[in-house]
mmCIF file of C-alpha atoms in Angstrom:
data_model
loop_
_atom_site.group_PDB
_atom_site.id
_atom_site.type_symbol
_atom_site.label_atom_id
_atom_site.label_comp_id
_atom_site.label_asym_id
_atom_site.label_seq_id
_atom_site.Cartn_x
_atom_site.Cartn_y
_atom_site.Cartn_z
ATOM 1 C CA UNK A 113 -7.775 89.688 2.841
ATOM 2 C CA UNK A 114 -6.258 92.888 3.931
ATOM 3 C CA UNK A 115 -6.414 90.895 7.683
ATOM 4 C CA UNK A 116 -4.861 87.833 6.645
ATOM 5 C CA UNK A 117 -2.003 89.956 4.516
ATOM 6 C CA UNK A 118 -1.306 91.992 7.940
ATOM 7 C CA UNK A 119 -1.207 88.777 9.526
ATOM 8 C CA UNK A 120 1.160 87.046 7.214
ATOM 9 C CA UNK A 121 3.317 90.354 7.308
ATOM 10 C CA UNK A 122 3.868 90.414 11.119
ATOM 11 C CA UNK A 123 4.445 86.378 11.036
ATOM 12 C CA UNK A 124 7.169 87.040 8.429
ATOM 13 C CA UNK A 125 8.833 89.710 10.224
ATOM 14 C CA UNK A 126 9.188 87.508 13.442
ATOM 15 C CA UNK A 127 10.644 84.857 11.120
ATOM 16 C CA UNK A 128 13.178 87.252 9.860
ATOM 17 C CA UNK A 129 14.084 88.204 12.967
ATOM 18 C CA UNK A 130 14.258 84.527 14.673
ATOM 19 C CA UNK A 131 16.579 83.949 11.729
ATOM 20 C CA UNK A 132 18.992 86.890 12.681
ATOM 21 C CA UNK A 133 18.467 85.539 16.151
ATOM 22 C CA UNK A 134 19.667 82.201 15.389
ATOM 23 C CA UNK A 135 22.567 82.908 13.468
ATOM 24 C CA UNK A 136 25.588 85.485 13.602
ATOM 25 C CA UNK A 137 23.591 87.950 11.255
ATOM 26 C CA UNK A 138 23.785 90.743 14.064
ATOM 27 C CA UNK A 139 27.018 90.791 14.245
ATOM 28 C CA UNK A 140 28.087 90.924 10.641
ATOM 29 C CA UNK A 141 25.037 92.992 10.386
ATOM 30 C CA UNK A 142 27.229 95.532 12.503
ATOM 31 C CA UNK A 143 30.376 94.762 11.089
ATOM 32 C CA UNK A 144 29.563 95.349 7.365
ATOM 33 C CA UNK A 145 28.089 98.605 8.011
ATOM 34 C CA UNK A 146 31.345 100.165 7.025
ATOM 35 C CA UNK A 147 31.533 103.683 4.777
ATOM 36 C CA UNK A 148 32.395 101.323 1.868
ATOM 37 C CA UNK A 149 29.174 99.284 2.164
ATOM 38 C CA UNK A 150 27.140 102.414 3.027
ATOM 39 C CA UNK A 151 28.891 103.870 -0.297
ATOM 40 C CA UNK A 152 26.851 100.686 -1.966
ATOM 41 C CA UNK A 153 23.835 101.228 -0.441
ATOM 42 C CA UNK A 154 23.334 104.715 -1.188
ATOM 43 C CA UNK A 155 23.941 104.371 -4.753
ATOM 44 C CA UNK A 156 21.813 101.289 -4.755
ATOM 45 C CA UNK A 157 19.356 103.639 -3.354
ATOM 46 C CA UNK A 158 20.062 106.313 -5.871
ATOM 47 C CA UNK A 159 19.999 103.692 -9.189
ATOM 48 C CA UNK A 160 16.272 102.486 -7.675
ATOM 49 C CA UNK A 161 15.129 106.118 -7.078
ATOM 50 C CA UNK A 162 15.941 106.345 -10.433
ATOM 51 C CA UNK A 163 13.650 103.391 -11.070
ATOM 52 C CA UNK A 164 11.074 104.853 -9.137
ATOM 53 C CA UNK A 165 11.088 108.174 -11.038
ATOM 54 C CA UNK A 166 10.508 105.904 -14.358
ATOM 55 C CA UNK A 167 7.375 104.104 -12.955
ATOM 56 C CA UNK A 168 6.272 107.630 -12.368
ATOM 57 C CA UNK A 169 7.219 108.850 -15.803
ATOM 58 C CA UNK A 170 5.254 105.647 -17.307
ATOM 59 C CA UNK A 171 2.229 106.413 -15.167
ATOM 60 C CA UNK A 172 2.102 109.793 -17.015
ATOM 61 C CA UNK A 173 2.695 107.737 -20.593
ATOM 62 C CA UNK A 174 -0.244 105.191 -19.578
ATOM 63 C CA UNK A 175 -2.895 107.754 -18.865
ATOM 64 C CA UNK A 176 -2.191 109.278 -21.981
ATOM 65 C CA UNK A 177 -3.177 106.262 -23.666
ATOM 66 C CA UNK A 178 -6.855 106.603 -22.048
ATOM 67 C CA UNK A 179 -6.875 110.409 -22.258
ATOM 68 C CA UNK A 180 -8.338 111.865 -25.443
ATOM 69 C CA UNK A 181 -6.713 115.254 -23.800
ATOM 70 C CA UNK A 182 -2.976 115.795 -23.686
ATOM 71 C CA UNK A 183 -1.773 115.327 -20.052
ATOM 72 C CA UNK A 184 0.320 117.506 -18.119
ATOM 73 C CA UNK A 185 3.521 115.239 -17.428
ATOM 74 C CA UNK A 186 4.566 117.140 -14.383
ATOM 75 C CA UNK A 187 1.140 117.303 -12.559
ATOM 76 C CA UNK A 188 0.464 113.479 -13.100
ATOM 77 C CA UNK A 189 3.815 112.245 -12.910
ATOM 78 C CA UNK A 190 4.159 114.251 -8.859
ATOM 79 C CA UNK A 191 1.111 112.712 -8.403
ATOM 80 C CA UNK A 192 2.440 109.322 -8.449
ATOM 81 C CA UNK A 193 5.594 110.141 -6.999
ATOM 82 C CA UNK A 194 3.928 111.905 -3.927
ATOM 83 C CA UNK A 195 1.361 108.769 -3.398
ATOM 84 C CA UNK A 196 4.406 105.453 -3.901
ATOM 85 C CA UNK A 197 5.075 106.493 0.057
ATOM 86 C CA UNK A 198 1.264 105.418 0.602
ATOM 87 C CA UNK A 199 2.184 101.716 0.265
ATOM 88 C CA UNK A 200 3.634 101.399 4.020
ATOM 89 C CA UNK A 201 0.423 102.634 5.141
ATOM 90 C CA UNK A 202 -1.563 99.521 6.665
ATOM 91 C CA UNK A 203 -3.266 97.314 3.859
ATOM 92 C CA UNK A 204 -0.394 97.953 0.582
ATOM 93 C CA UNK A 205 -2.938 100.076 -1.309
ATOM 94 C CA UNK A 206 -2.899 103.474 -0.065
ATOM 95 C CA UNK A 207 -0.615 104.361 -3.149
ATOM 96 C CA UNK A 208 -3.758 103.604 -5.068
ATOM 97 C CA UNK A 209 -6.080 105.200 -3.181
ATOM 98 C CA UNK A 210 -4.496 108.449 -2.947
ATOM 99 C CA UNK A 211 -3.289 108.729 -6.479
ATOM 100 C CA UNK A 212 -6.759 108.279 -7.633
ATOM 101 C CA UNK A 213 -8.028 110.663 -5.243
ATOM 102 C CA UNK A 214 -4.908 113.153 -6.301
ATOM 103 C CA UNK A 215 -5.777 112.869 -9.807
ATOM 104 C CA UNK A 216 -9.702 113.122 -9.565
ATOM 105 C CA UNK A 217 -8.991 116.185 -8.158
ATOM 106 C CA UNK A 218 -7.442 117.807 -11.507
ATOM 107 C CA UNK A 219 -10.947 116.074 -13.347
ATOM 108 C CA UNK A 220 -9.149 113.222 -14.903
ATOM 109 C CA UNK A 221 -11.826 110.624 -15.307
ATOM 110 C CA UNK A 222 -12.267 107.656 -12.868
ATOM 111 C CA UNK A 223 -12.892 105.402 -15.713
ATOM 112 C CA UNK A 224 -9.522 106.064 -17.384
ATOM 113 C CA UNK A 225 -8.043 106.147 -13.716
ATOM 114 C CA UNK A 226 -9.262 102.294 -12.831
ATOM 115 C CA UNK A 227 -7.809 101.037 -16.488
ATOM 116 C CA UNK A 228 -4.567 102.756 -15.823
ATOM 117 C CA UNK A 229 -4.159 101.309 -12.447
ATOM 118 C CA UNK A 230 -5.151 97.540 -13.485
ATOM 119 C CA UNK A 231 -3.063 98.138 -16.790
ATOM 120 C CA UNK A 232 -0.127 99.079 -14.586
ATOM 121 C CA UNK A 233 -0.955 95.902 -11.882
ATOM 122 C CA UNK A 234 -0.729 93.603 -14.394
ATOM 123 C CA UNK A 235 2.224 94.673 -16.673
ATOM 124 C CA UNK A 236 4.123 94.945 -13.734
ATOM 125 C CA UNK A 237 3.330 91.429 -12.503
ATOM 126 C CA UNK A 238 3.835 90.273 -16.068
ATOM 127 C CA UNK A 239 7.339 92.217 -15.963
ATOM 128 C CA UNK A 240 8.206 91.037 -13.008
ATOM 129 C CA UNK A 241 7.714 87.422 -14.071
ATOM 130 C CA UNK A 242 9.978 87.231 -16.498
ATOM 131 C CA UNK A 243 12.686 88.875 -14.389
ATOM 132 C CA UNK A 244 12.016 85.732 -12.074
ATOM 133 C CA UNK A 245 11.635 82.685 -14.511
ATOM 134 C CA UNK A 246 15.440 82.727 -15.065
ATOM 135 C CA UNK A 247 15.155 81.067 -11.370
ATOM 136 C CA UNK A 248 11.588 79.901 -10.676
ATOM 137 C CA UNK A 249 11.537 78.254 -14.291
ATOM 138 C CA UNK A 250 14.418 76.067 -13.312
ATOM 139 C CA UNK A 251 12.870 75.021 -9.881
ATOM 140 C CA UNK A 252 9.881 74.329 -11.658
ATOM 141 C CA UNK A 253 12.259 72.366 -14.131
ATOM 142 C CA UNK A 254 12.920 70.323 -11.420
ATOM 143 C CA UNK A 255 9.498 68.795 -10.409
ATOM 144 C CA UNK A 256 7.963 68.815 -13.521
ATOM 145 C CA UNK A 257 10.561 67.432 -15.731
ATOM 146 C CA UNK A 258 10.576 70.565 -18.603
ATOM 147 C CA UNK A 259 13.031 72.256 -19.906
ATOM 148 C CA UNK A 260 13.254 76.020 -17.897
ATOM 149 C CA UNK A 261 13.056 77.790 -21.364
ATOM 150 C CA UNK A 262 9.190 76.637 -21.847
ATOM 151 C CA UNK A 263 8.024 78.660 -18.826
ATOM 152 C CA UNK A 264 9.198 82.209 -20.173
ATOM 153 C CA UNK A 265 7.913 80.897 -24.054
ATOM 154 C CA UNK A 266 4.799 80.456 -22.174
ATOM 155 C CA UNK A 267 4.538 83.656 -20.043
ATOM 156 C CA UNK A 268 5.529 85.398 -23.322
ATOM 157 C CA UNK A 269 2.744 84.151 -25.456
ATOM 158 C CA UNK A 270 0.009 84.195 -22.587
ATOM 159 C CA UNK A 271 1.133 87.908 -22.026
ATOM 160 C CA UNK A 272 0.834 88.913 -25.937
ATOM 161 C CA UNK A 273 -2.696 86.952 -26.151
ATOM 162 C CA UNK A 274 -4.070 88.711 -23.291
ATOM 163 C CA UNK A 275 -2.265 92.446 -24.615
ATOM 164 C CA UNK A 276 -4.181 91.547 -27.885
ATOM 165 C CA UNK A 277 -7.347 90.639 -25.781
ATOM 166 C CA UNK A 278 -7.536 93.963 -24.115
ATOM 167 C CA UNK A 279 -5.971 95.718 -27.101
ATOM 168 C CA UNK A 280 -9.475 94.124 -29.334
ATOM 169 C CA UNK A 281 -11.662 94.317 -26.245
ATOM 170 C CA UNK A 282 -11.265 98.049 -25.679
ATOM 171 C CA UNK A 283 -11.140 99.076 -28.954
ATOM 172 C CA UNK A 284 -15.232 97.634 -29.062
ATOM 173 C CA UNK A 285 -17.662 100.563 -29.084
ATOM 174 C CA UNK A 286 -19.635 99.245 -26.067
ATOM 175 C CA UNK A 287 -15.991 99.132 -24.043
ATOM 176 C CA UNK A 288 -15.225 102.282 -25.252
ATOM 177 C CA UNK A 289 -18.003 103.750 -23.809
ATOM 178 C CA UNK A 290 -16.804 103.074 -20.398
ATOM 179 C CA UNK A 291 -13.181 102.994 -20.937
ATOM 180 C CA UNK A 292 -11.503 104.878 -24.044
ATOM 181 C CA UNK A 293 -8.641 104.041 -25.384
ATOM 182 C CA UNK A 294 -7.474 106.301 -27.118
ATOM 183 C CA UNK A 295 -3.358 105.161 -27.870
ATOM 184 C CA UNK A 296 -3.092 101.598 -27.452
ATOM 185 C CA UNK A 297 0.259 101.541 -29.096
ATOM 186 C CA UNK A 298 1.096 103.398 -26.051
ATOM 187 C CA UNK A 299 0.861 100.136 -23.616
ATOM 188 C CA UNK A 300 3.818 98.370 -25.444
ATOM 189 C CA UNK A 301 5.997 100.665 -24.411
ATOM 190 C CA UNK A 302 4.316 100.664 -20.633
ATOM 191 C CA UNK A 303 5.371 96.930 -20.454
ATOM 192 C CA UNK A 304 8.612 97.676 -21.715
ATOM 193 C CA UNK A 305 9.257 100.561 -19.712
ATOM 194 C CA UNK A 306 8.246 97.814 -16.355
ATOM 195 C CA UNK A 307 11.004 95.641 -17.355
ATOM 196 C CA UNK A 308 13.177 97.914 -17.412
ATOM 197 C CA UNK A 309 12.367 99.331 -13.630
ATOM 198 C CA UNK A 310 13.028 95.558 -12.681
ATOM 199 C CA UNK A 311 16.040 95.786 -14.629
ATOM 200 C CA UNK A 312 17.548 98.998 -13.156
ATOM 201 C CA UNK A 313 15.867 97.266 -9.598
ATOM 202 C CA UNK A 314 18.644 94.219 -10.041
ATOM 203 C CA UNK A 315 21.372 96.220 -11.022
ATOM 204 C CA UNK A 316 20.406 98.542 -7.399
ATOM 205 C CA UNK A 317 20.732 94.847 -5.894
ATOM 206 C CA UNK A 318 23.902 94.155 -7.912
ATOM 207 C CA UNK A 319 25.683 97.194 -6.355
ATOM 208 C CA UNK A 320 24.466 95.979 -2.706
ATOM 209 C CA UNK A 321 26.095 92.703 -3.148
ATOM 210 C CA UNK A 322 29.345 94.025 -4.568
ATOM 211 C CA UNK A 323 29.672 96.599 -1.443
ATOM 212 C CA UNK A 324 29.981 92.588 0.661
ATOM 213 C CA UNK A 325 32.010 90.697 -2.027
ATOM 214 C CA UNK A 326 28.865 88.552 -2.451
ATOM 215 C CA UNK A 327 29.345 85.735 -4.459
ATOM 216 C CA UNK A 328 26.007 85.364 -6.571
ATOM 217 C CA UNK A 329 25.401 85.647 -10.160
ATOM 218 C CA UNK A 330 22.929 88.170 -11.787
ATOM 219 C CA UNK A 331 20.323 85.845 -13.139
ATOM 220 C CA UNK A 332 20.101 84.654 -9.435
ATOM 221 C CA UNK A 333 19.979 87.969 -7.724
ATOM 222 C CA UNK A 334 17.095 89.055 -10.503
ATOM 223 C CA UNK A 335 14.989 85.720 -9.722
ATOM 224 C CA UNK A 336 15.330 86.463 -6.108
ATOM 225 C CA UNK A 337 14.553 90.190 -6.396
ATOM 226 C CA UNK A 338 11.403 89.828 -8.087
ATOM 227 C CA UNK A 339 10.239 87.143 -6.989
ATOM 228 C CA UNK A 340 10.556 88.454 -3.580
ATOM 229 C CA UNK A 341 8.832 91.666 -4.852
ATOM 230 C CA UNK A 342 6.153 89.408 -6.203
ATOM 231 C CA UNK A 343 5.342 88.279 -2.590
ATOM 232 C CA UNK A 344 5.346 91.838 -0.928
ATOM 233 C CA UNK A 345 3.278 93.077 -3.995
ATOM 234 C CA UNK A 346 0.677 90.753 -3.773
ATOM 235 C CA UNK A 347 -0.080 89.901 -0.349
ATOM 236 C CA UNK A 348 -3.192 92.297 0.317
ATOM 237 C CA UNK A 349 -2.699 93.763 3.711
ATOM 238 C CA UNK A 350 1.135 93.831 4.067
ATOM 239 C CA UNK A 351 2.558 97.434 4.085
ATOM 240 C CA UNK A 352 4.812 98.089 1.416
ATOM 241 C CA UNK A 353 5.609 93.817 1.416
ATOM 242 C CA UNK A 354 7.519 94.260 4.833
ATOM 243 C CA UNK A 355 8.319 90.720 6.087
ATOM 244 C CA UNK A 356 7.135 88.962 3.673
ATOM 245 C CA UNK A 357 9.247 90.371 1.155
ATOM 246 C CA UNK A 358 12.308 89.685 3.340
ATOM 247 C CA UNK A 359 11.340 86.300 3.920
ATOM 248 C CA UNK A 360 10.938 85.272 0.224
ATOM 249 C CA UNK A 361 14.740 87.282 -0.325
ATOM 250 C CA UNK A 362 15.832 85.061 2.486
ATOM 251 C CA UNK A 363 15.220 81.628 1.830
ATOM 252 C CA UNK A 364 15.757 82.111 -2.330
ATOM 253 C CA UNK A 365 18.833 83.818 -1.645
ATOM 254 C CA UNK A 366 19.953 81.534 1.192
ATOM 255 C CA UNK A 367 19.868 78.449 -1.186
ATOM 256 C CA UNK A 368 23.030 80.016 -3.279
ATOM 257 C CA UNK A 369 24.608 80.901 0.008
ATOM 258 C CA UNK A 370 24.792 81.714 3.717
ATOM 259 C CA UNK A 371 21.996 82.152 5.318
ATOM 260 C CA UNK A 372 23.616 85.485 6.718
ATOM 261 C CA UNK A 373 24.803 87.157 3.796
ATOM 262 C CA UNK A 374 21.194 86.763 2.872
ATOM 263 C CA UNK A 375 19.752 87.861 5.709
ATOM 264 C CA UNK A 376 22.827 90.725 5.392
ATOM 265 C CA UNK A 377 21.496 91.480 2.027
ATOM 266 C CA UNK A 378 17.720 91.335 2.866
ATOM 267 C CA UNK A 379 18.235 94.269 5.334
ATOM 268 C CA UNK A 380 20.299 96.278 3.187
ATOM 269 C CA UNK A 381 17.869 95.750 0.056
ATOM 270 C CA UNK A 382 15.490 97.175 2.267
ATOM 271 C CA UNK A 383 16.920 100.085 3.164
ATOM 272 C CA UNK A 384 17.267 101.284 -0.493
ATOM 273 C CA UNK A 385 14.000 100.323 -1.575
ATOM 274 C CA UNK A 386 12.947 102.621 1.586
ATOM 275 C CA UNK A 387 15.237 105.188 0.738
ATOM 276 C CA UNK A 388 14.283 105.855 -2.677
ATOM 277 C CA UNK A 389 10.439 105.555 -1.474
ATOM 278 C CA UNK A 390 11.222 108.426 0.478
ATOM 279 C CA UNK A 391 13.224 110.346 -1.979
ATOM 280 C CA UNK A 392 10.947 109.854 -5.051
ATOM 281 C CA UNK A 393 7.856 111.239 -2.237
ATOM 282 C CA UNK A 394 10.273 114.298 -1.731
ATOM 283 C CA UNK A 395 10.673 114.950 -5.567
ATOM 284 C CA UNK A 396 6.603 114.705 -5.821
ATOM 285 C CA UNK A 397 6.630 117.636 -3.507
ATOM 286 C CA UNK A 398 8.915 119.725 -5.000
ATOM 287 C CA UNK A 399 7.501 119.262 -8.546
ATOM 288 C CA UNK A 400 4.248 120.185 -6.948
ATOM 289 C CA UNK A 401 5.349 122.893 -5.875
ATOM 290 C CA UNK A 402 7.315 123.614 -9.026
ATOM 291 C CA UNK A 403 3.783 123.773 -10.443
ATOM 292 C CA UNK A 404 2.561 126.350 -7.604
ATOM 293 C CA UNK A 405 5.356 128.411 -8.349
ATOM 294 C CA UNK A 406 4.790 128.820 -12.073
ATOM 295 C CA UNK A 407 1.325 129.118 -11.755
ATOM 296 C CA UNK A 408 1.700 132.313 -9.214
ATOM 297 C CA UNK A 409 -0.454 129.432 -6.286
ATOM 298 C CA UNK A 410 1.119 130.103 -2.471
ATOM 299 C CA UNK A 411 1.752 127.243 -1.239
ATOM 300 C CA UNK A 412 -0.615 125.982 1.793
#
C-alpha cells in the first residue's frame, strides 16, 4: 500500500506540474506573490496553526477519555505537536509512529494509545465528510437522482450509530479489559472539536482566496478543502498528501473557475498547511522544554 500511495503521490505531483506547464500558472504564480498576497498567506498560515494547536489540544482531551489517570495536558499535547511534522516523512504515518513511541515513553498504555489514534482517524474522516458533502452531495445529486440533503442525513445517522456502537461496545467488561474507557462523554466533544479544525481550515483557505480576489463561495472552497484533504489523508504512502492533495484541490476547484487560479491557490494552500506544520513542531519543542525547565531537566 505504502508503495502504491508513493507511487500515486509522485504521479500526482508530475500532473500538477504538467498543468502549471501547460497553462500561464507560472507566471501569475510570480506575479501574485506580492506583500499583499503574502500578507494572506501568512495569516492563513497563522489561523491553521491555530487549527493545528486544537487537534493537539483534543489529542490531550481524547486520551483522557481512556486514561483512568489524569493526564498532563502539556506533556501529551507537545507530544502531538512535535510528531504532526512526521507526516512528510515517506509512507504518511510517521506522525503515528512517533507519537506512540513519544507517549509510551511517559508509560501511557499502548492499549489506550491504539483507541485514541483510531478514535481520532475516524472522527476526523467523519468531520471531514461533512465539511465536503455541501459539494460531493450535490455531484452525487447529479448521477443518482437524490436530493444533496440525504447524503449528510445519512453520514449523520451512520456516524451516531457507529458513536453508539463503540460507545456500548467499550463499555462491555470483556472490551474493557483491553481498552478502558473511562469518559465516553468525552468523544462528543472530540468530534466536535474535528469540525471545528476543518472549520477554522476553510476560513485559512478563505483568507488565501481573498489575498487574489478569488471569486468562489465558502461552501465550495470547504467541499474542495476537505475533500482534497480526504485524498492526501488517506492514500497510504503519500507524505503528508503531497500531489495528490493538490491534484484533488485542482480539478474540484478548477470546475468553479480557472484552471490557474486553482492551480494559484493549490500552491499557496500548501504553503500554509506547511507553514503551520512547521510552526506547531516548533511550539512542541518549546513546551517540551517548558517542561525541562520546570522540572530542573538540562536539556540534551
Amino acid at each position: 500500500m505504502r508503495l502504491v500511495g508513493a507511487g500515486l503521490s509522485i504521479a500526482s505531483v508530475a500532473y500538477i506540474i504538467w498543468r502549471f506547464s501547460t497553462t500561464s500558472s507560472v507566471t501569475e504564480l510570480l506575479h501574485a506573490w506580492s506583500g499583499a498576497f503574502l500578507l494572506h498567506v501568512a495569516l492563513g498560515a497563522l489561523i491553521y496553526t491555530c487549527a493545528l494547536l486544537l487537534l493537539a489540544s483534543t489529542w490531550w482531551w481524547l486520551i483522557g477519555a481512556y486514561c483512568r489517570s489524569d493526564v498532563p495536558f502539556l506533556s501529551v499535547s507537545s507530544a502531538y505537536a512535535t510528531s504532526q511534522f512526521a507526516k512528510y516523512l515517506p509512507g504518511n504515518v510517521g506522525q503515528y509512529v512517533a507519537r506512540h513511541a513519544i507517549l509510551r515513553r511517559m508509560q501511557w498504555s499502548h492499549n489506550a494509545l491504539v483507541a485514541a489514534a483510531l478514535t481520532e482517524v475516524s472522527s476526523l474522516v467523519c468531520a471531514a465528510l461533512l465539511w465536503s458533502l455541501p459539494l460531493t452531495g450535490t455531484m452525487l445529486s447529479r448521477y443518482l437522482g437524490l436530493a444533496p440533503m440525504t447524503f449528510q442525513v445519512l453520514l449523520g445517522i451512520l456516524f451516531a450509530l457507529g458513536l453508539m456502537a463503540i460507545w456500548i461496545i467499550l463499555r462491555m467488561p470483556r472490551a474493557r479489559q483491553w481498552v478502558p474507557l473511562e469518559r465516553p462523554l468525552r468523544l462528543i466533544g472530540v468530534v466536535a472539536a474535528h469540525v471545528l479544525f476543518f472549520g477554522l481550515m476553510i476560513i485559512s483557505l478563505r483568507v488565501v482566496a481573498t489575498g487574489i480576489a478569488a471569486q468562489f463561495s465558502t461552501l465550495t472552497l470547504a467541499g474542495v478543502a476537505t475533500t482534497s484533504w480526504l485524498a492526501g489523508f488517506l492514500v497510504v504512502g503519500s507524505p503528508g498528501g503531497l500531489g495528490v492533495r493538490e491534484a484533488v484541490f485542482v480539478e474540484l476547484l478548477s470546475a468553479h473557475g480557472s484552471v490557474d487560479t486553482a492551480l494559484l491557490m493549490a500552491a499557496a494552500f500548501r504553503l500554509v498547511t506547511f507553514s503551520g506544520d512547521f510552526l506547531v513542531m516548533l511550539i512542541g519543542g518549546c513546551g517540551f522544554a517548558w517542561i525541562r525547565l520546570k522540572d530542573g531537566v538540562p536539556s540534551k
